[in-house]
Coordinates of C-alpha atoms in Angstrom, one line a residue:
V1 CA 71.6 12.4 32.4
N2 CA 71.2 8.7 31.4
C3 CA 69.4 8.4 28.0
R4 CA 71.0 5.1 26.8
E5 CA 68.9 2.5 25.0
S6 CA 66.8 0.3 27.3
S7 CA 68.4 -2.9 28.5
F8 CA 68.0 -5.3 31.5
D9 CA 71.1 -3.8 33.2
N10 CA 69.9 -0.2 32.8
D11 CA 66.6 -0.9 34.4
S12 CA 67.7 -3.7 36.8
P13 CA 66.4 -3.7 40.3
R14 CA 69.9 -4.6 41.4
L15 CA 70.9 -1.0 40.9
L16 CA 68.5 -0.1 43.8
C17 CA 70.7 -2.1 46.2
S18 CA 74.0 -0.3 45.5
K19 CA 73.9 1.3 49.0
L20 CA 74.9 -1.4 51.5
H21 CA 74.8 1.0 54.5
R22 CA 72.4 3.9 54.7
L23 CA 72.9 4.5 58.4
P24 CA 74.6 7.9 58.9
L25 CA 78.0 8.0 60.6
E26 CA 77.8 8.6 64.4
E27 CA 80.9 10.8 64.8
S28 CA 80.9 14.4 64.0
G29 CA 84.0 15.0 61.8
E30 CA 84.9 18.3 63.4
V31 CA 84.6 17.2 67.0
Y32 CA 86.5 14.0 66.3
T33 CA 89.3 15.9 64.5
D34 CA 89.7 18.3 67.4
H35 CA 89.9 15.3 69.8
L36 CA 92.7 13.8 67.6
H37 CA 94.6 17.0 67.7
A38 CA 94.5 16.9 71.6
V39 CA 95.6 13.3 71.5
A40 CA 98.5 14.0 69.1
K41 CA 99.7 16.8 71.4
S42 CA 99.7 14.4 74.4
A43 CA 101.5 11.7 72.3
Y44 CA 104.2 14.3 71.3
D45 CA 104.7 15.1 75.0
K46 CA 105.1 11.5 75.8
L47 CA 107.5 11.0 73.0
Q48 CA 109.7 13.8 74.3
E49 CA 109.6 12.3 77.8
M50 CA 110.6 8.8 76.6
T51 CA 113.3 9.9 74.1
P52 CA 116.2 8.9 76.3
R53 CA 114.9 5.3 76.7
I54 CA 114.2 5.1 72.9
L55 CA 117.8 6.2 72.1
K56 CA 119.1 3.5 74.5
G57 CA 116.9 0.9 72.6
Q58 CA 114.8 0.2 75.7
L59 CA 111.6 1.3 74.1
S60 CA 110.1 1.6 70.5
Q61 CA 109.0 5.0 69.5
W62 CA 105.8 3.4 68.1
Q63 CA 104.8 2.4 71.7
C64 CA 104.5 6.1 72.5
L65 CA 101.5 6.5 70.1
P66 CA 98.2 6.5 72.0
D67 CA 95.4 4.1 71.0
E68 CA 93.4 6.9 69.4
I69 CA 96.1 7.5 66.7
W70 CA 96.3 3.8 65.9
L71 CA 92.5 3.4 65.8
Y72 CA 92.3 6.4 63.4
T73 CA 94.9 4.7 61.2
F74 CA 93.2 1.3 61.3
N75 CA 90.0 3.0 60.2
F76 CA 91.4 3.0 56.7
L77 CA 91.9 -0.8 56.6
S78 CA 89.5 -3.4 55.4
H79 CA 88.1 -5.9 57.9
C80 CA 90.2 -8.6 56.1
D81 CA 93.3 -6.5 56.9
L82 CA 92.2 -6.0 60.5
K83 CA 91.9 -9.8 60.9
N84 CA 95.5 -10.2 59.7
L85 CA 96.6 -7.4 62.0
M86 CA 95.2 -9.2 65.0
M87 CA 97.9 -11.9 64.6
A88 CA 100.8 -9.4 64.6
S89 CA 100.9 -8.8 68.4
R90 CA 98.7 -8.8 71.5
Y91 CA 98.7 -5.0 71.4
F92 CA 97.4 -4.9 67.8
N93 CA 95.0 -7.7 68.6
R94 CA 93.4 -5.6 71.3
L95 CA 93.2 -2.5 69.1
A96 CA 91.9 -4.3 66.0
N97 CA 89.0 -5.7 68.0
D98 CA 87.9 -2.3 69.1
Q99 CA 84.2 -1.8 68.4
T100 CA 84.7 1.5 66.6
L101 CA 86.3 -0.4 63.8
W102 CA 83.5 -2.8 63.4
R103 CA 80.4 -0.5 63.4
Y104 CA 79.7 -1.1 59.7
I105 CA 80.2 -4.8 58.6
T106 CA 79.7 -6.0 55.1
V107 CA 79.7 -9.7 54.3
K108 CA 80.9 -10.6 50.8
P109 CA 78.1 -11.7 48.4
K110 CA 77.3 -15.4 48.2
Y111 CA 79.1 -16.1 51.4
S112 CA 77.7 -19.1 53.2
M113 CA 76.9 -18.0 56.7
T114 CA 77.3 -20.4 59.6
D115 CA 76.5 -20.1 63.3
I116 CA 80.2 -19.5 64.0
S117 CA 80.6 -16.7 61.4
L118 CA 77.4 -14.9 62.7
A119 CA 78.5 -15.3 66.3
T120 CA 81.9 -13.8 65.4
I121 CA 80.1 -10.8 63.9
A122 CA 77.9 -10.5 67.0
H123 CA 81.1 -10.4 69.1
H124 CA 82.0 -7.1 67.4
Q125 CA 78.6 -5.5 68.2
P126 CA 78.0 -3.8 64.8
L127 CA 75.7 -0.9 64.3
S128 CA 75.1 -1.9 60.7
L129 CA 75.3 -5.3 59.1
A130 CA 74.9 -5.9 55.3
M131 CA 74.6 -9.6 54.2
V132 CA 73.7 -9.0 50.5
K133 CA 73.0 -12.2 48.6
C134 CA 74.5 -14.4 51.3
Q135 CA 73.5 -18.0 51.7
G136 CA 71.9 -19.5 54.9
N137 CA 71.7 -23.2 54.2
N138 CA 74.4 -23.8 56.9
L139 CA 73.0 -21.4 59.4
S140 CA 70.6 -22.7 62.1
L141 CA 67.7 -20.9 63.6
D142 CA 69.5 -21.0 67.0
G143 CA 72.5 -19.3 65.4
L144 CA 70.2 -16.6 64.1
K145 CA 68.5 -16.1 67.4
Y146 CA 71.9 -15.9 69.2
F147 CA 73.1 -13.1 66.9
F148 CA 70.0 -10.9 67.4
K149 CA 70.0 -11.5 71.1
E150 CA 73.6 -10.5 71.4
T151 CA 73.2 -7.4 69.3
Q152 CA 69.9 -6.2 70.6
G153 CA 70.0 -2.6 71.7
R154 CA 73.1 -2.0 69.5
L155 CA 72.2 -3.1 65.9
K156 CA 70.4 -0.2 64.1
E157 CA 70.7 -1.3 60.4
L158 CA 70.1 -4.7 58.8
N159 CA 70.5 -5.3 55.0
I160 CA 69.6 -8.8 53.8
C161 CA 68.9 -7.9 50.2
G162 CA 68.9 -11.0 48.0
C163 CA 69.2 -13.5 50.8
S164 CA 66.8 -16.3 50.0
Q165 CA 68.2 -19.6 51.2
G166 CA 67.8 -21.5 54.4
S167 CA 67.7 -19.5 57.6
L168 CA 68.5 -16.3 55.8
M169 CA 65.2 -16.1 54.0
G170 CA 63.5 -12.8 54.6
S171 CA 60.5 -14.2 56.4
V172 CA 62.7 -16.2 58.8
V173 CA 65.2 -13.3 59.5
M174 CA 62.4 -10.7 60.1
S175 CA 60.4 -13.1 62.4
V176 CA 63.5 -13.7 64.6
A177 CA 64.7 -10.1 64.5
S178 CA 61.2 -8.9 65.6
Q179 CA 61.7 -10.7 68.9
F180 CA 64.9 -8.7 69.9
C181 CA 65.6 -5.7 67.7
Q182 CA 63.4 -2.8 68.8
Q183 CA 66.2 -0.3 68.1
L184 CA 66.5 -1.0 64.3
T185 CA 66.0 2.1 62.3
H186 CA 67.1 1.0 58.8
I187 CA 65.9 -2.2 57.1
D188 CA 66.6 -3.5 53.6
A189 CA 64.6 -6.8 53.0
S190 CA 64.6 -6.5 49.2
F191 CA 64.3 -9.7 47.0
C192 CA 64.5 -12.1 50.0
H193 CA 61.2 -14.0 50.0
L194 CA 59.6 -11.9 52.7
S195 CA 56.1 -12.7 54.1
D196 CA 53.4 -10.3 55.2
E197 CA 53.3 -11.8 58.7
A198 CA 57.0 -11.4 59.3
F199 CA 57.0 -7.8 57.9
V200 CA 54.1 -6.8 60.1
A201 CA 55.9 -8.3 63.1
M202 CA 59.0 -6.2 62.3
S203 CA 56.9 -3.1 61.8
N204 CA 55.2 -3.5 65.2
C205 CA 58.4 -4.4 67.0
T206 CA 60.6 -1.4 66.0
E207 CA 60.3 1.9 67.8
T208 CA 61.3 4.3 64.9
L209 CA 62.1 3.3 61.3
E210 CA 63.8 5.8 59.1
S211 CA 64.6 3.7 56.0
V212 CA 62.7 0.7 54.7
C213 CA 63.5 -1.0 51.4
L214 CA 61.1 -3.8 50.3
N215 CA 61.9 -4.0 46.6
G216 CA 60.6 -7.2 45.0
F217 CA 58.1 -7.9 47.7
Q218 CA 55.5 -8.9 45.1
S219 CA 52.9 -10.3 47.4
M220 CA 52.8 -7.5 49.9
K221 CA 49.2 -6.5 50.7
D222 CA 47.9 -3.0 51.3
A223 CA 47.1 -3.8 54.9
S224 CA 50.7 -4.7 55.7
L225 CA 52.1 -1.5 54.3
L226 CA 49.4 0.6 56.1
I227 CA 50.6 -0.8 59.4
L228 CA 54.1 0.4 58.6
L229 CA 53.0 3.8 57.4
K230 CA 50.6 4.5 60.3
K231 CA 53.3 3.8 62.9
H232 CA 56.5 5.0 61.2
G233 CA 55.2 7.3 58.4
Q234 CA 56.5 10.6 59.9
S235 CA 59.9 9.2 60.7
L236 CA 60.5 7.6 57.3
R237 CA 63.1 9.3 55.1
T238 CA 63.6 6.4 52.6
L239 CA 60.9 4.1 51.3
E240 CA 61.6 1.7 48.4
L241 CA 58.8 -0.5 46.9
Y242 CA 60.1 -1.5 43.5
A243 CA 58.0 -4.2 41.9
C244 CA 55.5 -4.5 44.7
F245 CA 52.9 -5.5 42.2
S246 CA 50.0 -6.1 44.6
L247 CA 49.8 -2.6 46.1
T248 CA 46.8 -0.6 45.0
A249 CA 45.8 3.1 44.8
S250 CA 44.8 3.0 48.5
A251 CA 48.3 2.2 49.6
F252 CA 49.9 5.0 47.4
H253 CA 47.4 7.5 48.7
T254 CA 48.3 6.6 52.3
I255 CA 52.0 7.1 51.5
G256 CA 51.3 10.7 50.6
E257 CA 49.2 11.2 53.7
Q258 CA 51.5 9.6 56.2
C259 CA 55.1 10.1 54.8
T260 CA 55.4 13.8 54.4
N261 CA 59.1 13.8 55.4
L262 CA 60.3 11.4 52.8
R263 CA 63.6 12.2 51.1
R264 CA 63.8 9.1 48.8
L265 CA 60.8 7.2 47.3
C266 CA 61.0 4.4 44.8
L267 CA 57.7 3.1 43.2
G268 CA 59.2 1.7 40.1
S269 CA 57.3 -1.1 38.2
C270 CA 54.3 -0.9 40.6
N271 CA 51.8 -2.0 38.0
K272 CA 48.7 -0.5 39.7
L273 CA 50.3 3.0 40.1
T274 CA 48.3 5.4 37.9
D275 CA 49.0 8.8 36.5
S276 CA 46.5 10.5 38.8
A277 CA 47.8 8.6 41.9
V278 CA 51.3 9.9 41.3
I279 CA 50.0 13.5 40.9
D280 CA 48.0 13.2 44.2
L281 CA 51.1 11.7 45.9
S282 CA 53.4 14.4 44.7
V283 CA 51.3 17.1 46.5
N284 CA 52.6 15.9 49.8
L285 CA 56.2 15.2 48.8
G286 CA 57.6 18.7 49.0
Q287 CA 60.9 17.5 50.6
I288 CA 61.5 14.6 48.3
E289 CA 65.1 14.6 46.8
E290 CA 65.2 11.2 45.0
F291 CA 62.1 10.0 43.1
D292 CA 62.3 6.7 41.3
L293 CA 59.4 5.9 38.9
R294 CA 61.2 3.5 36.5
G295 CA 58.9 1.3 34.5
V296 CA 55.7 3.0 35.5
K297 CA 53.9 2.7 32.1
N298 CA 51.0 5.1 32.9
L299 CA 53.2 8.2 33.5
T300 CA 52.4 11.1 31.1
N301 CA 53.9 14.4 30.4
D302 CA 51.1 16.1 32.4
C303 CA 52.1 14.0 35.4
I304 CA 55.7 15.0 35.1
Q305 CA 54.6 18.7 34.9
K306 CA 52.8 18.3 38.2
I307 CA 55.7 16.4 39.9
V308 CA 58.3 19.0 39.2
R309 CA 56.1 21.8 40.4
N310 CA 55.0 20.1 43.6
C311 CA 58.5 18.7 44.4
P312 CA 61.0 21.5 43.9
C313 CA 63.8 19.8 45.9
I314 CA 64.3 16.8 43.5
R315 CA 68.0 16.0 42.9
T316 CA 67.6 12.6 41.3
L317 CA 64.6 11.7 39.0
V318 CA 64.4 8.2 37.5
L319 CA 61.9 7.8 34.6
A320 CA 63.5 4.9 32.8
N321 CA 61.2 2.9 30.5
C322 CA 58.3 5.3 31.0
N323 CA 57.2 5.1 27.4
Q324 CA 54.7 8.0 27.3
I325 CA 57.3 10.6 28.4
S326 CA 58.4 12.9 25.6
N327 CA 60.6 16.0 25.0
S328 CA 58.0 18.3 26.4
A329 CA 58.4 16.6 29.8
L330 CA 62.1 17.4 29.7
T331 CA 61.2 21.1 29.1
E332 CA 59.2 21.1 32.3
I333 CA 62.0 19.3 34.2
A334 CA 64.6 21.8 33.0
T335 CA 62.4 24.8 33.9
Y336 CA 61.3 23.8 37.4
L337 CA 64.3 21.7 38.6
K338 CA 67.0 23.9 37.0
T339 CA 68.8 24.6 40.3
T340 CA 68.4 21.3 42.1
L341 CA 68.4 18.4 39.6
R342 CA 71.7 16.5 39.5
S343 CA 70.7 13.2 37.8
L344 CA 68.0 12.3 35.3
D345 CA 67.4 8.8 33.9
V346 CA 65.3 8.6 30.8
C347 CA 66.7 5.4 29.2
G348 CA 64.1 3.4 27.4
C349 CA 61.8 6.5 26.9
N350 CA 61.3 6.0 23.2
S351 CA 59.6 9.4 22.7
V352 CA 62.6 11.2 24.1
S353 CA 65.1 12.2 21.4
D354 CA 68.8 12.9 21.6
N355 CA 68.2 16.5 20.5
G356 CA 65.6 16.9 23.2
V357 CA 68.1 15.8 25.8
I358 CA 70.8 18.0 24.4
N359 CA 68.6 21.1 24.1
R360 CA 67.3 20.7 27.7
S361 CA 70.9 20.1 29.1
E362 CA 72.0 23.4 27.6
E363 CA 69.2 25.5 29.1

């Protein structure tokens, strides 16, 4: 439970972007482990066969290890380490370039992307690429097109949160991506100067979207969101709309109608979100696990009562800076979410007392 005093950091939209990659891992752990056991047995047999040559110094014992064992070991290295490893030998260069090691690529924040750096990433054919707060002043439109053309059919997740310069502006990236990336399932275009036209193009282009994060898209119109919801509503599992100030009651109503399979929903600081709209919305969110309503000033205790009764699966509930919430709301939360709730954020809720939090946590 977070009940610290309100501050910019506690309620910062930057906390929403902590997950760089939301795309689930492809491999099944059990199946992959069984495969490694079989590979290890084969390697042991090979080692036994080559022992005479190893003892004579004709062969290194490390050369008996199969690629799968090396790749499993290299999985624990950073991409920086893999780049250094490529210079060790031709054998390691080949292994360190294996696609399985580059499925999830994260570019360090504030890195200045160029055509060459993006082409290098394209060479590795990632499933997921996170370029959070990267700079695009040295990146050309042709370089961006080349990347999406080379990764089309392979790239499933794109995170450009906080990219707002040059060719990495949200409107530019989404417009270009919409020409090639029909297979994208996870998009984070938060705080990146996105336009309605580019967003609609991306919504129409993709076949099935499972996660869409548009935090800070202040100018987004209801009509643009409705296009997304009508096409992808049933497949969406995550929808983040923090500080989308222009959305009205009609948009929130449609979320409830179309997105009945949501697991995570963020509507924090949506100024036009009313108490009654949240109640109507919660009726259709029976499977929701994470509900973020930070900064929604109109939320009342009665609304919280309805939410916890309509959404019994909630594990994370964020009510930071909801000033009308009081201790009685905590009683409802403790009663109806007793077995599921793992995280509750009420920082900045001035009517919630320390004793109220302590008493509810002991129930």
